[in-house]
Coordinates of C-alpha atoms in Angstrom, one line a residue:
M1 CA -1.8 -3.1 -90.9
S2 CA 1.5 -4.4 -91.8
L3 CA 1.4 -7.6 -93.1
P4 CA 5.3 -8.8 -91.5
T5 CA 7.4 -12.1 -93.6
L6 CA 8.9 -14.5 -92.2
H7 CA 9.1 -17.8 -91.9
P8 CA 6.2 -20.2 -92.9
L9 CA 6.0 -21.1 -89.8
Q10 CA 5.1 -17.6 -88.8
I11 CA 2.4 -16.4 -91.0
T12 CA 0.6 -13.5 -89.2
V13 CA -2.8 -13.5 -92.3
H14 CA -3.3 -10.0 -92.3
K15 CA -6.4 -9.9 -91.0
L16 CA -7.9 -13.7 -90.0
P17 CA -8.9 -16.2 -91.9
V18 CA -9.8 -18.7 -96.4
L19 CA -12.2 -19.3 -99.0
L20 CA -12.7 -23.0 -98.1
C21 CA -15.7 -24.3 -96.3
F22 CA -13.1 -26.4 -93.4
A23 CA -15.6 -29.1 -94.0
A24 CA -14.3 -29.1 -97.3
S25 CA -10.6 -28.4 -97.5
P26 CA -8.6 -31.2 -97.9
L27 CA -5.7 -29.3 -95.5
L28 CA -8.4 -29.3 -92.9
A29 CA -9.1 -32.7 -93.2
Q30 CA -5.7 -33.1 -90.9
R31 CA -7.3 -31.5 -88.1
A32 CA -8.3 -34.9 -85.9
K33 CA -5.7 -35.8 -84.0
P34 CA -2.7 -37.9 -86.2
A35 CA -0.5 -40.8 -84.8
A36 CA 2.6 -39.2 -82.5
V37 CA 5.1 -38.2 -84.9
P38 CA 9.3 -36.6 -84.7
I39 CA 8.8 -33.0 -83.9
A40 CA 10.7 -32.1 -87.3
Q41 CA 7.8 -33.8 -89.7
F42 CA 5.0 -32.1 -86.9
I43 CA 6.5 -28.7 -87.3
T44 CA 7.3 -29.5 -91.0
R45 CA 3.6 -30.5 -92.2
A46 CA 2.2 -27.3 -89.7
E47 CA 5.2 -24.7 -92.0
R48 CA 2.8 -26.2 -95.7
M49 CA -0.5 -25.8 -94.3
L50 CA 0.3 -23.2 -92.8
D51 CA 2.2 -21.7 -95.8
S52 CA -0.6 -22.7 -98.0
L53 CA -4.1 -21.6 -95.7
G54 CA -1.9 -18.0 -95.9
I55 CA -1.6 -16.7 -98.8
R56 CA -5.3 -18.5 -99.6
S57 CA -6.9 -16.3 -96.3
N58 CA -3.9 -12.9 -97.9
R59 CA -5.6 -12.7 -100.9
A60 CA -9.1 -12.6 -99.9
S61 CA -8.6 -10.0 -96.9
W62 CA -6.8 -8.2 -99.7
V63 CA -10.1 -8.7 -101.8
Q64 CA -12.1 -8.3 -99.6
D65 CA -10.6 -4.4 -98.9
T66 CA -10.4 -4.1 -102.0
Y67 CA -13.8 -4.8 -103.2
I68 CA -15.8 -3.7 -100.0
T69 CA -18.9 -6.3 -100.8
D70 CA -21.1 -7.9 -98.7
D71 CA -19.6 -11.3 -100.6
T72 CA -15.9 -10.3 -100.2
E73 CA -16.3 -9.9 -97.0
I74 CA -17.7 -13.9 -96.5
L75 CA -15.1 -15.0 -98.3
S76 CA -12.4 -13.4 -95.6
A77 CA -14.5 -14.3 -92.8
E78 CA -14.3 -18.2 -94.1
A79 CA -10.5 -17.3 -95.2
A80 CA -10.0 -16.9 -91.5
R81 CA -12.5 -19.3 -90.0
D82 CA -10.6 -21.9 -91.5
Y83 CA -6.9 -19.8 -91.1
A84 CA -7.5 -19.5 -87.6
V85 CA -8.9 -23.0 -87.2
A86 CA -6.0 -25.1 -88.8
V87 CA -3.6 -22.2 -86.6
Q88 CA -5.7 -23.5 -83.1
R89 CA -5.7 -26.9 -83.6
L90 CA -1.9 -26.8 -84.8
A91 CA -1.1 -24.8 -81.8
T92 CA -3.3 -27.5 -78.6
E93 CA -1.8 -30.4 -80.1
A94 CA 2.3 -29.0 -80.1
K95 CA 1.5 -29.4 -76.6
R96 CA 2.2 -33.5 -76.5
Y97 CA 6.1 -32.5 -77.8
E98 CA 6.2 -29.5 -75.3
R99 CA 8.7 -32.2 -73.0
S100 CA 10.6 -33.3 -75.9
P101 CA 13.8 -32.5 -76.6
M102 CA 13.9 -30.5 -79.5
T103 CA 16.3 -27.6 -80.4
A104 CA 16.0 -24.5 -79.7
E105 CA 15.0 -23.6 -82.9
Q106 CA 12.2 -25.7 -82.9
R107 CA 10.5 -24.7 -79.9
R108 CA 11.2 -21.3 -80.7
K109 CA 8.7 -22.5 -83.8
L110 CA 6.5 -23.9 -80.9
M111 CA 5.9 -20.7 -79.3
L112 CA 5.6 -18.6 -83.0
L113 CA 1.9 -21.3 -84.1
K114 CA 1.0 -20.2 -80.7
L115 CA 1.4 -16.1 -81.3
N116 CA 0.5 -16.3 -84.6
L117 CA -2.7 -15.2 -84.6
S118 CA -3.3 -11.7 -82.7
A119 CA -6.8 -13.2 -82.3
P120 CA -7.4 -16.8 -81.5
P121 CA -10.9 -18.2 -82.3
P122 CA -11.7 -20.2 -79.1
A123 CA -11.8 -24.4 -79.6
D124 CA -15.8 -24.2 -80.2
P125 CA -16.6 -24.2 -84.0
A126 CA -19.8 -21.6 -83.7
K127 CA -17.1 -19.2 -81.2
A128 CA -14.4 -19.5 -84.5
S129 CA -16.8 -18.4 -87.4
E130 CA -18.2 -15.8 -85.0
L131 CA -14.8 -14.3 -84.0
S132 CA -14.0 -14.6 -88.3
T133 CA -17.3 -13.4 -89.3
L134 CA -16.9 -10.7 -86.5
G135 CA -14.0 -9.3 -87.7
A136 CA -15.1 -8.8 -90.8
S137 CA -17.8 -6.8 -90.7
L138 CA -15.9 -4.3 -88.5
S139 CA -13.1 -3.9 -91.6
A140 CA -16.0 -3.3 -93.6
D141 CA -18.3 -1.3 -91.8
Y142 CA -14.5 0.7 -91.3
G143 CA -14.0 0.7 -94.9
K144 CA -17.4 1.9 -95.5
G145 CA -18.2 4.1 -93.2
R146 CA -19.1 8.0 -93.5
Y147 CA -20.5 11.4 -92.2
C148 CA -22.7 12.4 -93.2
R149 CA -23.8 16.1 -92.7
P150 CA -25.6 19.0 -94.6
S151 CA -23.5 20.6 -96.9
A152 CA -23.1 23.7 -97.6
A153 CA -23.4 25.3 -100.5
D154 CA -27.3 24.3 -100.0
P155 CA -28.6 22.7 -96.4
T156 CA -30.8 20.6 -98.1
K157 CA -28.3 19.0 -99.6
Q158 CA -26.3 15.5 -97.1
Q159 CA -22.6 15.2 -97.4
C160 CA -21.6 12.1 -97.7
L161 CA -17.4 12.1 -96.0
Q162 CA -15.9 9.2 -95.8
Q163 CA -12.4 9.0 -92.4
Q164 CA -10.3 10.8 -96.3
E165 CA -11.6 13.2 -96.3
L166 CA -12.3 14.4 -93.2
S167 CA -8.5 13.3 -92.3
A168 CA -8.1 16.8 -95.0
V169 CA -9.8 18.9 -93.3
L170 CA -8.2 17.9 -89.3
A171 CA -5.3 19.1 -91.6
Q172 CA -5.7 21.3 -93.0
S173 CA -7.6 23.7 -91.3
R174 CA -7.7 26.1 -88.7
D175 CA -11.4 26.5 -87.5
P176 CA -11.9 24.2 -83.7
A177 CA -15.3 24.3 -84.4
V178 CA -15.1 22.6 -88.3
L179 CA -12.2 20.6 -86.7
L180 CA -14.5 19.3 -83.7
D181 CA -17.3 18.3 -86.4
A182 CA -15.0 16.8 -88.8
W183 CA -13.7 13.7 -85.4
T184 CA -16.2 14.1 -83.9
G185 CA -18.5 13.1 -87.4
W186 CA -16.0 10.1 -88.3
H187 CA -15.7 8.9 -84.3
A188 CA -19.8 8.2 -84.5
V189 CA -19.5 6.1 -87.3
G190 CA -17.7 3.5 -85.4
R191 CA -20.4 4.1 -82.1
P192 CA -22.3 0.8 -84.0
M193 CA -19.5 -2.0 -83.5
R194 CA -18.9 -1.0 -80.1
T195 CA -21.3 -4.1 -78.9
R196 CA -19.2 -6.3 -82.2
Y197 CA -16.0 -5.1 -81.1
A198 CA -16.6 -6.4 -77.4
R199 CA -18.3 -9.7 -77.9
F200 CA -15.1 -9.6 -80.7
V201 CA -12.9 -9.2 -77.5
E202 CA -14.6 -11.4 -75.8
L203 CA -14.0 -14.8 -77.9
S204 CA -9.9 -13.3 -78.8
N205 CA -9.6 -13.5 -75.1
E206 CA -11.2 -17.4 -74.7
G207 CA -8.3 -18.4 -78.0
A208 CA -6.6 -17.4 -76.3
R209 CA -7.2 -19.1 -72.4
G210 CA -7.2 -22.0 -74.6
L211 CA -3.3 -21.6 -75.8
G212 CA -2.8 -21.3 -72.0
F213 CA -2.2 -17.2 -71.9
A214 CA -4.5 -15.7 -70.0
D215 CA -6.0 -13.6 -72.9
A216 CA -4.7 -12.4 -75.8
G217 CA -2.3 -8.9 -73.7
A218 CA -0.7 -11.6 -72.1
M219 CA -0.5 -13.5 -75.3
W220 CA 0.2 -10.3 -77.6
R221 CA 3.2 -9.8 -74.3
S222 CA 4.6 -12.0 -74.8
G223 CA 5.9 -12.6 -78.3
Y224 CA 8.6 -10.4 -77.6
D225 CA 11.6 -13.5 -76.7
M226 CA 10.6 -12.9 -73.0
P227 CA 7.8 -13.5 -70.1
P228 CA 4.8 -11.6 -71.1
D229 CA 4.8 -9.3 -67.2
A230 CA 9.2 -8.8 -68.3
F231 CA 7.8 -7.4 -70.9
A232 CA 5.4 -5.0 -69.3
A233 CA 7.8 -4.0 -66.5
D234 CA 10.7 -3.4 -69.3
M235 CA 7.5 -0.7 -71.5
D236 CA 7.0 1.3 -67.8
R237 CA 10.7 1.3 -67.6
A238 CA 10.6 3.1 -71.2
W239 CA 7.8 5.2 -70.4
A240 CA 9.1 5.8 -67.0
Q241 CA 12.0 7.8 -68.8
L242 CA 10.3 9.6 -71.8
R243 CA 7.4 10.7 -69.5
P244 CA 9.8 13.9 -68.5
L245 CA 10.4 14.5 -72.1
Y246 CA 7.3 14.0 -73.2
L247 CA 5.2 16.5 -70.1
S248 CA 7.4 19.1 -71.1
L249 CA 6.4 18.4 -75.5
H250 CA 2.9 18.1 -74.1
A251 CA 2.9 21.0 -71.6
Y252 CA 4.6 23.3 -74.8
V253 CA 2.3 22.4 -77.4
R254 CA -0.7 22.6 -75.3
G255 CA 0.4 26.8 -74.2
K256 CA 0.9 27.3 -78.5
L257 CA -2.2 26.3 -78.2
V258 CA -4.4 28.2 -75.9
E259 CA -3.0 31.2 -78.0
K260 CA -4.0 29.6 -81.3
Y261 CA -8.0 29.2 -80.0
G262 CA -7.8 30.6 -76.7
A263 CA -8.8 29.1 -73.4
A264 CA -11.7 28.1 -74.3
A265 CA -11.2 26.2 -76.5
V266 CA -8.0 24.5 -74.5
S267 CA -7.7 24.1 -70.8
P268 CA -4.5 25.6 -69.7
S269 CA -3.6 22.8 -67.5
G270 CA -5.6 19.7 -68.9
P271 CA -5.5 17.4 -71.9
I272 CA -5.6 17.9 -76.0
P273 CA -8.2 18.2 -76.7
A274 CA -7.7 15.6 -79.5
H275 CA -9.0 16.9 -83.0
L276 CA -6.5 20.5 -82.2
L277 CA -3.9 18.1 -83.1
G278 CA -4.1 17.2 -86.5
N279 CA -4.0 13.6 -87.1
M280 CA -7.5 11.9 -87.0
W281 CA -5.8 9.9 -83.6
A282 CA -3.8 12.2 -82.7
Q283 CA -0.3 9.8 -82.8
E284 CA 1.3 12.3 -85.3
W285 CA 1.3 16.2 -84.5
G286 CA 3.4 17.6 -87.8
N287 CA 0.5 19.5 -89.5
V288 CA 0.7 21.4 -86.2
Y289 CA 3.6 21.9 -86.7
D290 CA 2.7 26.0 -88.1
V291 CA 1.2 26.7 -85.5
V292 CA 3.4 25.2 -83.1
A293 CA 6.8 25.4 -84.3
P294 CA 9.6 28.3 -81.8
G295 CA 9.1 31.4 -82.7
G296 CA 12.5 32.2 -85.6
S297 CA 13.2 28.4 -86.3
A298 CA 14.2 27.5 -89.0
P299 CA 11.2 27.6 -92.5
T300 CA 11.1 23.8 -93.0
V301 CA 11.1 22.4 -96.2
D302 CA 7.4 22.0 -98.7
I303 CA 7.4 18.3 -99.6
T304 CA 2.8 19.2 -100.8
A305 CA 4.8 22.1 -103.1
L306 CA 7.0 20.7 -104.5
L307 CA 5.2 18.1 -105.7
K308 CA 3.1 20.1 -107.1
A309 CA 5.5 22.4 -108.9
K310 CA 7.5 19.7 -109.3
N311 CA 3.9 17.5 -111.1
V312 CA 4.4 14.5 -109.3
D313 CA 1.5 12.3 -110.0
E314 CA 0.3 9.9 -107.2
L315 CA 2.4 7.2 -109.4
G316 CA 5.5 9.2 -109.0
M317 CA 5.5 9.6 -105.6
V318 CA 5.6 6.0 -105.2
R319 CA 9.0 5.2 -107.1
Y320 CA 10.3 8.4 -105.8
G321 CA 9.7 5.8 -102.6
E322 CA 11.5 2.6 -104.4
S323 CA 14.6 5.2 -105.6
F324 CA 15.2 6.2 -101.8
F325 CA 14.9 2.1 -100.8
T326 CA 16.9 0.8 -103.6
S327 CA 19.4 3.4 -103.6
L328 CA 20.2 1.9 -100.4
G329 CA 21.3 -1.2 -102.2
F330 CA 18.0 -2.9 -101.9
A331 CA 16.4 -4.8 -105.8
P332 CA 14.1 -3.0 -107.3
L333 CA 10.2 -3.5 -106.4
P334 CA 8.8 -6.0 -108.6
K335 CA 6.5 -6.4 -112.3
T336 CA 3.0 -7.1 -109.8
F337 CA 3.8 -4.6 -107.5
W338 CA 2.5 -2.5 -109.4
T339 CA -0.1 -4.0 -111.0
R340 CA -1.9 -5.4 -108.0
S341 CA -1.2 -2.5 -105.1
L342 CA -4.1 -0.5 -104.6
L343 CA -2.4 3.2 -105.5
V344 CA -5.1 5.6 -106.2
K345 CA -9.1 5.4 -104.7
P346 CA -11.5 3.8 -106.8
R347 CA -14.4 6.0 -108.2
D348 CA -16.9 3.5 -107.8
R349 CA -16.7 1.0 -105.1
D350 CA -15.7 0.9 -101.8
V351 CA -12.5 0.2 -100.6
L352 CA -10.3 0.6 -97.3
C353 CA -8.4 3.2 -97.7
H354 CA -5.7 3.1 -94.5
A355 CA -2.7 2.1 -95.8
S356 CA -1.0 -1.2 -95.4
A357 CA 1.2 -3.1 -96.5
W358 CA 0.8 -6.5 -98.0
N359 CA 3.1 -9.9 -98.5
I360 CA 0.7 -11.8 -100.3
D361 CA 2.6 -14.9 -100.8
N362 CA 5.3 -14.3 -98.6
K363 CA 8.6 -14.2 -101.6
E364 CA 7.6 -12.0 -104.6
D365 CA 4.3 -10.9 -104.1
I366 CA 4.6 -7.9 -102.5
R367 CA 1.4 -4.2 -102.6
I368 CA 0.3 -1.9 -101.4
K369 CA -3.0 -0.8 -99.8
M370 CA -3.5 3.2 -101.0
C371 CA -5.3 5.8 -101.3
I372 CA -2.5 8.6 -101.8
E373 CA -3.2 11.9 -101.8
K374 CA -0.2 14.8 -103.2
T375 CA 0.4 15.4 -100.1
G376 CA 3.9 15.7 -97.8
E377 CA 2.4 13.2 -95.3
S378 CA 0.9 11.0 -97.9
F379 CA 4.4 11.2 -99.7
Q380 CA 5.9 10.6 -95.8
T381 CA 3.0 7.3 -95.2
V382 CA 4.4 5.4 -99.4
H383 CA 7.5 5.2 -98.4
H384 CA 6.0 4.0 -94.4
E385 CA 4.3 1.3 -96.9
L386 CA 7.6 0.8 -98.5
G387 CA 9.5 -0.5 -95.9
H388 CA 7.6 -3.0 -94.5
D389 CA 7.6 -4.1 -98.5
F390 CA 11.3 -3.9 -99.1
Y391 CA 12.2 -5.0 -95.9
S392 CA 9.3 -8.5 -95.5
R393 CA 10.9 -9.3 -98.9
A394 CA 14.2 -8.8 -97.4
Y395 CA 12.8 -12.4 -94.7
K396 CA 12.2 -13.8 -97.8

């Protein structure tokens, strides 16, 4: 997940937010209903409050993702609660201005305040704490997740693999049994989270209804300068245009996979098994291009081989990415990027390796959290995440 850099009122915390218990927080002590103030004054106060709480929350979330322990999970949950409760209370307070005269910019800011959280908390403080605790625990369990199986070298011993290692299996192996084992092994990690996630969704929907939306999904679809139903209709229209191309692509790839693995592994007329597409979530199919490429097609550039031939390490891959964006006219990355980012998986602790870009303070504190591997896929991901950082800093 990437954190956009917008106006302080538009801050979207990377997870769910703070380091202060809200009974002790001077910022949240302002939660009591204030006397009516001009809308401009209210917006200024809201932006100042959320800017401070947002930075604290981002830092707490960063520490949790890069140093997963029970304590960092608790700190991140407290941060999530404080930030989310502040947003919920401010959004509720903002309702009194809905019929007041205001500029278009002010009206947009009030809407952005309501859309600030992807998982808004219910007004009940106990439920708000429960929501943030669930979010932190789900993230931590995902980062710590392992699939353990008997070792091929010694079946009496266990071999435990994390998501990054299992993703490498999906990208490189062409044995359908090995691929299925890696895919099912990782997805089993999420099974114990199901009940907690269902409760997380339930609480998020309750919080969204408190802000005037039908549910959290309707709230998300309201963030595109059109009513949520209009957005859904526009997506349906776009999908109707894309569907013939996608069906043709799907049928072509399925046919090539049948040629490779046989009809017993891939139904000639049904869905493509996700574990055969080279990606843990089947979201990108580039890792199986060697299997599905049309005959006689031009050879592709093997970025992994080039990185190896040029002896480019993980840091060098990020330098290449920086050079690409500076060639477009962007300023170089700040010094703090290189000292605060997580670029290589630590050997001594659990971290959430899923790649993400961070803007901690909506100014200059931009970072990447990623366990880079010396592969073409990772090289592309580095550029993707740096794109978030360079563009989000441009909004400051």
